[in-house]
CSV table of C-alpha atoms in Angstrom, one decimal:
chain,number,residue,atom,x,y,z
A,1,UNK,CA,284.3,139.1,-4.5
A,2,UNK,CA,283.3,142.3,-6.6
A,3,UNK,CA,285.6,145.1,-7.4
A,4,UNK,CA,284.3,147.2,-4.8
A,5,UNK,CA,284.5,144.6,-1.9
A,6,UNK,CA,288.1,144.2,-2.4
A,7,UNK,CA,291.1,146.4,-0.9
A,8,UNK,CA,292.2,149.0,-3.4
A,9,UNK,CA,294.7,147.7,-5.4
A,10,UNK,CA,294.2,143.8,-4.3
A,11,UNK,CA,294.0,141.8,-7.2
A,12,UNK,CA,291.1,139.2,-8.0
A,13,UNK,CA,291.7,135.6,-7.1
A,14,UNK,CA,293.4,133.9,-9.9
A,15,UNK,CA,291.0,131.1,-9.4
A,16,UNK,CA,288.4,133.1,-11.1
A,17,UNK,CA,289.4,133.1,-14.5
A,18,UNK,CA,290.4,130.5,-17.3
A,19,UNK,CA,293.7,131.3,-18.4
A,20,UNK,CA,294.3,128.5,-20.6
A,21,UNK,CA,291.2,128.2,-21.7
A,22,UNK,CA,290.9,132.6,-22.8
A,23,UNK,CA,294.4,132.3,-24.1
A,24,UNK,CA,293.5,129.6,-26.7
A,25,UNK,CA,290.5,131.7,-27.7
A,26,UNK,CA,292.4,134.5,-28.1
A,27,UNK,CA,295.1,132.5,-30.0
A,28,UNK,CA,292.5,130.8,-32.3
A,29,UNK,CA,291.1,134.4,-32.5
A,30,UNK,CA,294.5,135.9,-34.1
A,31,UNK,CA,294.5,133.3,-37.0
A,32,UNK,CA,293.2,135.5,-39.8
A,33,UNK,CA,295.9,136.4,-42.3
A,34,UNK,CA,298.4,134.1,-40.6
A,35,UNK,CA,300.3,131.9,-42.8
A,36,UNK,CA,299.8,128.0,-42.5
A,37,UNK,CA,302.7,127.0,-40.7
A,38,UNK,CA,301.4,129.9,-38.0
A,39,UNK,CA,298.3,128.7,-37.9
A,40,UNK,CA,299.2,125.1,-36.9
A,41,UNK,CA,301.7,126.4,-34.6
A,42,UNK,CA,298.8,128.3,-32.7
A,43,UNK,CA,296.3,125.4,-32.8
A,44,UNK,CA,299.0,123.2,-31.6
A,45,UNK,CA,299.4,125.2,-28.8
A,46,UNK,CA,295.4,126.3,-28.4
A,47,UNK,CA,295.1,122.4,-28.2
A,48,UNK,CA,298.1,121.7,-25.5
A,49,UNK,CA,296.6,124.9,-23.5
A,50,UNK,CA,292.9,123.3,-23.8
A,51,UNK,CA,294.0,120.2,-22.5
A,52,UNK,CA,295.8,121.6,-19.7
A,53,UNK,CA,292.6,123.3,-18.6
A,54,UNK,CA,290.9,120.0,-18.8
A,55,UNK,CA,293.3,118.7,-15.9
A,56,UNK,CA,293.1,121.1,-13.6
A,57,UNK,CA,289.3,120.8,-14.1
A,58,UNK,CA,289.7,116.9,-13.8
A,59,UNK,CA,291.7,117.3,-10.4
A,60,UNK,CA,289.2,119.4,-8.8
């Protein structure tokens, strides 16, 4: 559904985007200048959000 075919101020279906899988790119994305204990806290975290996306996927 495009912008214009929805209601105003209906929101898009959730469905339609890939919220893990954006948030760990915008995590991995924030790295530079981080110190090295933040940066394996991100990627530990970029890496539990990846493999939830990979579940959902796997389910269907």
């Amino acid at each position: 559904m495009s912008e214009s075919d929805r209601p105003f101020g209906q929101m898009p279906d959730a469905s339609a985007f890939d919220w893990p899988g954006d948030i760990a790119e915008l995590l991995e994305g924030e790295m530079k200048g981080k110190t090295a204990a933040e940066k394996r806290k991100r990627e530990k975290l970029a890496r539990e959000l990846r493999a939830m996306e990979e579940r959902r996927k796997a389910r269907g």
